[in-house]
XYZ file of C-alpha atoms in Angstrom:
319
model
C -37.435 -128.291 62.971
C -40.623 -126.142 63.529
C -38.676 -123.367 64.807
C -36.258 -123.498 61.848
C -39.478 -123.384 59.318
C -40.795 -120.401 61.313
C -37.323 -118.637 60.445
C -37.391 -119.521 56.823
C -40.850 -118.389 56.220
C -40.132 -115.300 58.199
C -37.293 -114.641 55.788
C -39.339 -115.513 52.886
C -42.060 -112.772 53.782
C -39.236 -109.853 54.336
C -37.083 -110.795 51.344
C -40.716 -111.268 48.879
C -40.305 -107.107 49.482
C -37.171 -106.564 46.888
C -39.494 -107.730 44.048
C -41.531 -104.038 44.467
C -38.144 -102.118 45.391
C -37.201 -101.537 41.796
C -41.205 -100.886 40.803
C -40.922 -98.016 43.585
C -38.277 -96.263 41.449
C -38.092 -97.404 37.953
C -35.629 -94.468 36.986
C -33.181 -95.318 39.224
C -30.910 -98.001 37.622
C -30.152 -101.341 39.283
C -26.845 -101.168 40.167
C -27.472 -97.725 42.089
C -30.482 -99.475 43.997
C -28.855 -102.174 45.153
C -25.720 -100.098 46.085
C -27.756 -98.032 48.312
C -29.686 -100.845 49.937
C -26.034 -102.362 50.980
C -24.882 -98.731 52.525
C -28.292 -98.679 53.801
C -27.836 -102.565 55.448
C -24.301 -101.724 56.250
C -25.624 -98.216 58.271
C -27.791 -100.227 60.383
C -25.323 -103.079 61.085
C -22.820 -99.980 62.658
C -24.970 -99.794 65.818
C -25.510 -103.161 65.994
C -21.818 -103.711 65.967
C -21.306 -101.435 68.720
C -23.879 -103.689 70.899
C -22.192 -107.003 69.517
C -18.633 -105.808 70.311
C -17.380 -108.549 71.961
C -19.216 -111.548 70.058
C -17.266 -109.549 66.769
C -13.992 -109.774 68.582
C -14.080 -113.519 68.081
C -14.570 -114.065 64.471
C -11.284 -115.105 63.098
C -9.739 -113.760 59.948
C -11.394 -116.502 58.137
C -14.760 -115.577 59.223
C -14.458 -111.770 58.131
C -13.382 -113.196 54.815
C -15.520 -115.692 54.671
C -18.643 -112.695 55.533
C -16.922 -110.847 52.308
C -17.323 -112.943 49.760
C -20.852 -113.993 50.885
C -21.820 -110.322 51.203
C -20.143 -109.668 47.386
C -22.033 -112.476 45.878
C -25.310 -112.666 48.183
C -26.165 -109.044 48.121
C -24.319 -106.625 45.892
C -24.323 -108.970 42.928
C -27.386 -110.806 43.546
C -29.356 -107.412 44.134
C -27.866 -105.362 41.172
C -28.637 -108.536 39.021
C -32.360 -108.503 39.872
C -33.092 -104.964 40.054
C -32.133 -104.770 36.582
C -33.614 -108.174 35.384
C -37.334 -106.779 37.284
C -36.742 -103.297 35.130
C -36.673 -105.423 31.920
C -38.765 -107.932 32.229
C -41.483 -106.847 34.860
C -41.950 -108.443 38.542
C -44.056 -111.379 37.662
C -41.247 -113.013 35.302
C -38.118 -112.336 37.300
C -39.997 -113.960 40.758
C -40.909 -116.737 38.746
C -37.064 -117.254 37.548
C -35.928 -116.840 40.980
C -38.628 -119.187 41.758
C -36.426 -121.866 40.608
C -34.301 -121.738 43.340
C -35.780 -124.161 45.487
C -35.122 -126.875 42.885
C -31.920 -125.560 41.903
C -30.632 -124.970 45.064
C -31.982 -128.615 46.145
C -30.154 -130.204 43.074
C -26.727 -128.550 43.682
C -26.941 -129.143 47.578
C -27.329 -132.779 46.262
C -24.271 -132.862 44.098
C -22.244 -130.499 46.985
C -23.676 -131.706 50.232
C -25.085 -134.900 49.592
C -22.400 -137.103 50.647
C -22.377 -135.391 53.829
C -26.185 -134.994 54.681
C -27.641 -137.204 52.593
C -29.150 -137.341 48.911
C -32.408 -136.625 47.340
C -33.292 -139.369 45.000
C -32.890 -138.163 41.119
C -35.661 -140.465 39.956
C -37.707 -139.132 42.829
C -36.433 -135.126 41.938
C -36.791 -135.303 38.253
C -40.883 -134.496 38.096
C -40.366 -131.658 40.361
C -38.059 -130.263 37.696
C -40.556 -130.918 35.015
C -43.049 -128.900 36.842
C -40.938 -125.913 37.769
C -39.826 -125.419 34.336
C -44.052 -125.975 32.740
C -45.043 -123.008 35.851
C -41.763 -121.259 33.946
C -42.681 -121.542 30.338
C -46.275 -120.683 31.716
C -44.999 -117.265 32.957
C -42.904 -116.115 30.301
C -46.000 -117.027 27.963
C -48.052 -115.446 29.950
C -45.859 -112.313 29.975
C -45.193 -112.348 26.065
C -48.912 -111.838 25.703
C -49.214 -109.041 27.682
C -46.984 -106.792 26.745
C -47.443 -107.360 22.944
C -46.344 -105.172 20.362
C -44.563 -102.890 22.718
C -42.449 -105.246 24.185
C -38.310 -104.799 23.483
C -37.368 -108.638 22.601
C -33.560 -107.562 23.418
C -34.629 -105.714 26.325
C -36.596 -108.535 27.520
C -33.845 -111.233 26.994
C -31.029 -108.972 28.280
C -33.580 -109.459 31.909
C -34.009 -112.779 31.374
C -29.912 -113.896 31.460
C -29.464 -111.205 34.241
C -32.471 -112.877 36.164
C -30.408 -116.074 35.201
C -26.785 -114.443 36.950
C -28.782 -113.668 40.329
C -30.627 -117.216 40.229
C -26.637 -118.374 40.421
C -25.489 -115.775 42.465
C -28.317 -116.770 45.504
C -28.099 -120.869 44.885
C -24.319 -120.119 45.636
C -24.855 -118.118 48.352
C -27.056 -119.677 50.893
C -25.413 -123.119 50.361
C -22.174 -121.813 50.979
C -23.645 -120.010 54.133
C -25.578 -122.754 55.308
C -22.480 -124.977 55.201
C -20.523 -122.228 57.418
C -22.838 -121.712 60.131
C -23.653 -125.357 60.550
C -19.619 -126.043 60.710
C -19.144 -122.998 63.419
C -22.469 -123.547 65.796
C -20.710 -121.330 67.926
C -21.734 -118.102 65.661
C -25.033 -116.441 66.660
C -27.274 -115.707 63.886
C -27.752 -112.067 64.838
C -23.672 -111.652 65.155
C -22.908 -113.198 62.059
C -25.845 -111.002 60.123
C -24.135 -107.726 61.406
C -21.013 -109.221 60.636
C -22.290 -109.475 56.778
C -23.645 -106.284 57.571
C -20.688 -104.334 58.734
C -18.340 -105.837 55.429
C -20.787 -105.037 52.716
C -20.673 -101.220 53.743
C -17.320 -100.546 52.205
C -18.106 -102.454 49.225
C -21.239 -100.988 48.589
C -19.876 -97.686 49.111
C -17.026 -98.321 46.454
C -19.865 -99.751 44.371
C -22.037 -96.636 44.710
C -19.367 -94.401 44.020
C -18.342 -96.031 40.911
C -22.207 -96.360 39.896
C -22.340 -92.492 40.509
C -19.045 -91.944 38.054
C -20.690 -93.854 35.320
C -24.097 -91.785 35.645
C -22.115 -88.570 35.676
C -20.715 -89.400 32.159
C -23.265 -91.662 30.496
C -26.852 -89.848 32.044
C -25.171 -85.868 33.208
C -29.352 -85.050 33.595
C -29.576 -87.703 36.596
C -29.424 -85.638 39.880
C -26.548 -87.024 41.787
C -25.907 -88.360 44.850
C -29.739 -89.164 45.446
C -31.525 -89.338 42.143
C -34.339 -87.086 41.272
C -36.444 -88.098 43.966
C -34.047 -88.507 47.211
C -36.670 -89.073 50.012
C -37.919 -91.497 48.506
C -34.797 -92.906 47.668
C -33.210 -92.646 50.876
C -36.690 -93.415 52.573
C -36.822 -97.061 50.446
C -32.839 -98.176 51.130
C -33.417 -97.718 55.004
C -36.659 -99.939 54.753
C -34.857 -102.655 52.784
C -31.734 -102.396 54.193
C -33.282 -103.289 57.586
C -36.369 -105.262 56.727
C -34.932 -107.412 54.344
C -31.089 -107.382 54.439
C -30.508 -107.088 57.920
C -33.622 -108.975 59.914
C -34.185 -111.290 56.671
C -30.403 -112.347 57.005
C -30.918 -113.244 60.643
C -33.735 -115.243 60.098
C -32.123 -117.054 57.184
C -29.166 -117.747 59.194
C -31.329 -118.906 62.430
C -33.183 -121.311 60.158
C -29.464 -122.601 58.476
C -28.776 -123.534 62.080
C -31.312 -126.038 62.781
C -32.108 -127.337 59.350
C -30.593 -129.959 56.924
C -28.547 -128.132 53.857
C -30.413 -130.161 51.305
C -34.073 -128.848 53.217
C -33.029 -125.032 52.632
C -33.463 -125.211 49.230
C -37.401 -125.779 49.219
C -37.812 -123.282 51.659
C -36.533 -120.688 49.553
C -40.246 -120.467 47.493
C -41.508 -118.948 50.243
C -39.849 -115.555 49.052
C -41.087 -116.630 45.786
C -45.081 -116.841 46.702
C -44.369 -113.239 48.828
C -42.597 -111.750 46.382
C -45.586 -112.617 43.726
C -47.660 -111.228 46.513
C -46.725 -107.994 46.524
C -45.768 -107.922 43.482
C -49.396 -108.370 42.289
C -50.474 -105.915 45.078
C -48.720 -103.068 43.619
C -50.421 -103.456 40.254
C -53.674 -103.801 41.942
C -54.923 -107.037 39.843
C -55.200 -110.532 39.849
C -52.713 -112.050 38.419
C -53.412 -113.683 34.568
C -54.876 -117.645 33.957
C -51.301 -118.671 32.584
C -49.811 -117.076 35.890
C -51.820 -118.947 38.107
C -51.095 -121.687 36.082
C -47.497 -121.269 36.354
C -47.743 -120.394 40.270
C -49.517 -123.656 40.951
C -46.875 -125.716 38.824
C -44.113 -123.868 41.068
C -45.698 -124.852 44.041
C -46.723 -128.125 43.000
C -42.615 -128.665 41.988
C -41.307 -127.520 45.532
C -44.041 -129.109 47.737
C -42.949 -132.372 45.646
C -39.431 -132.007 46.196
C -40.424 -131.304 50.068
C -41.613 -134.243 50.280
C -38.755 -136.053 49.312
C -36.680 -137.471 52.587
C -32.672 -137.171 52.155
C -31.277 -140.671 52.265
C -27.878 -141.111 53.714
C -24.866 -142.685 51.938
C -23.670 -145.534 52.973
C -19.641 -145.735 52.572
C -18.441 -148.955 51.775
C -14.928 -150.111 53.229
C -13.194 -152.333 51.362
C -10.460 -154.868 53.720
């Protein structure tokens, strides 16, 4: 169990980096940055692949598939969906919607999973919902008030439902993986992280190419293949593509191994509270009285639903 923690806060602390990603290079548009952190990821996985040979050579058909649609969902989606969302709305708001992931996740796993790992109680859950949505309400207030007059209400909204589509995209996506590895204990978390690896490559390199098509026609001034600033580009997709897709994947997966479905959920805020971290580190301040406010209603939320113990169903067999 303490082992499995470790893992999850581990992953937590390299995936609270894609929050500042799409700071880094606010001309670059979403889609584009989260294409090149999956040829990036994918890059890295090829040597990898080379070392894991034989541990490959066992997945079955099912497994490759299964990597696929994780990897569509889980990264390219879930990465083009934030980037964008973080460009509209600022870091602080998008976290803090992706900060309801631990709940959401929890509540799903207990509608999904429940029956096979046990349920949280609603009556028990319900005032951890109430206080992730005050710490959300604080956050959005919070960021209404400092941006003002100059702030684009459609712009802003636009991030809000895309911040929305990647909250989905990552409550489907580590349930579903969760579920596999935990069914297959015979997959190594490092093998089936390059194997996630090695299948997003050639979808993120369709998805870059068609990204690069679009700027061509809709923004001819944006230097292609790189953008107008290519090292650090290129420099930024190799640092997340190994720090946070590949070695954050790993860690994920080695905590999915050794902890309840239903537990993975709270663990998630962890990339929350790191991504706020650094988030706030790159703008050099502390964050606002209604953020705080909102942080310690998140936190309070998660530690509550933490705290909660799964209790198992009890089938009833009728003679």
């Amino acid at each position: 169990m303490f082992a499995g923690i470790m893992f999850a806060v581990t992953a937590g602390l390299m995936w609270g980096l894609i929050f500042v990603g799409p700071l880094l290079v606010p001309d670059y548009p979403g889609a584009l940055q989260s294409a090149g952190r999956y040829v990036a990821f994918g890059l890295i996985a090829l040597p990898l692949a080379w070392h894991s040979r034989r541990r490959l050579r066992q997945l079955s058909r099912a497994d490759w598939l299964e990597a696929m649609k994780l990897s569509l969902v889980g990264n390219l989606f879930y990465y083009a969906f934030l980037a964008n969302a973080i460009q509209r709305t600022g870091g602080p708001v998008s976290t803090m919607i992706i900060g309801t992931l631990p709940v959401v996740i929890a509540v799903t796993a207990n509608l999904c999973y429940g029956h096979l790992e046990g349920r949280l109680p609603w009556r028990r859950l319900f005032p951890a919902l109430v206080m992730m949505a005050a710490g959300l309400l604080c956050v959005n207030a919070a960021e209404l008030q400092s941006q003002g007059a100059t702030l684009d209400l459609s712009r802003y909204l636009t991030g809000i439902v895309l911040a929305l589509l990647a909250v989905a995209c990552w409550t489907w996506y580590p349930l579903r993986n969760a579920r596999w590895l935990r069914t297959h204990p015979e997959l190594r978390p490092s093998t089936w992280a390059t194997a996630q690896g090695l299948v997003t490559l050639p979808l993120a390199l369709i998805l870059y190419a068609l990204v690069s098509v679009q700027l061509a026609w809709q923004q001819p001034g944006f230097s292609l293949p790189f953008g107008p600033r290519p090292t650090v580009f290129i420099a930024l997709m190799l640092t997340i593509g190994l720090l946070c897709s590949w070695l954050g994947t790993l860690c994920w997966n080695a905590a999915s191994q050794r902890l309840p479905t239903v537990m993975m959920g709270p663990l998630i805020v962890f990339e929350i509270l790191f991504g706020l971290l650094w988030t706030f580190l790159w703008y050099q301040r502390w964050p606002p009285q209604l953020t705080l406010i909102g942080i310690v209603c998140l936190m309070a939320g998660v530690i509550w639903a933490m705290r909660i113990k799964p209790q198992p169903q009890v089938v009833t067999i009728k003679e």
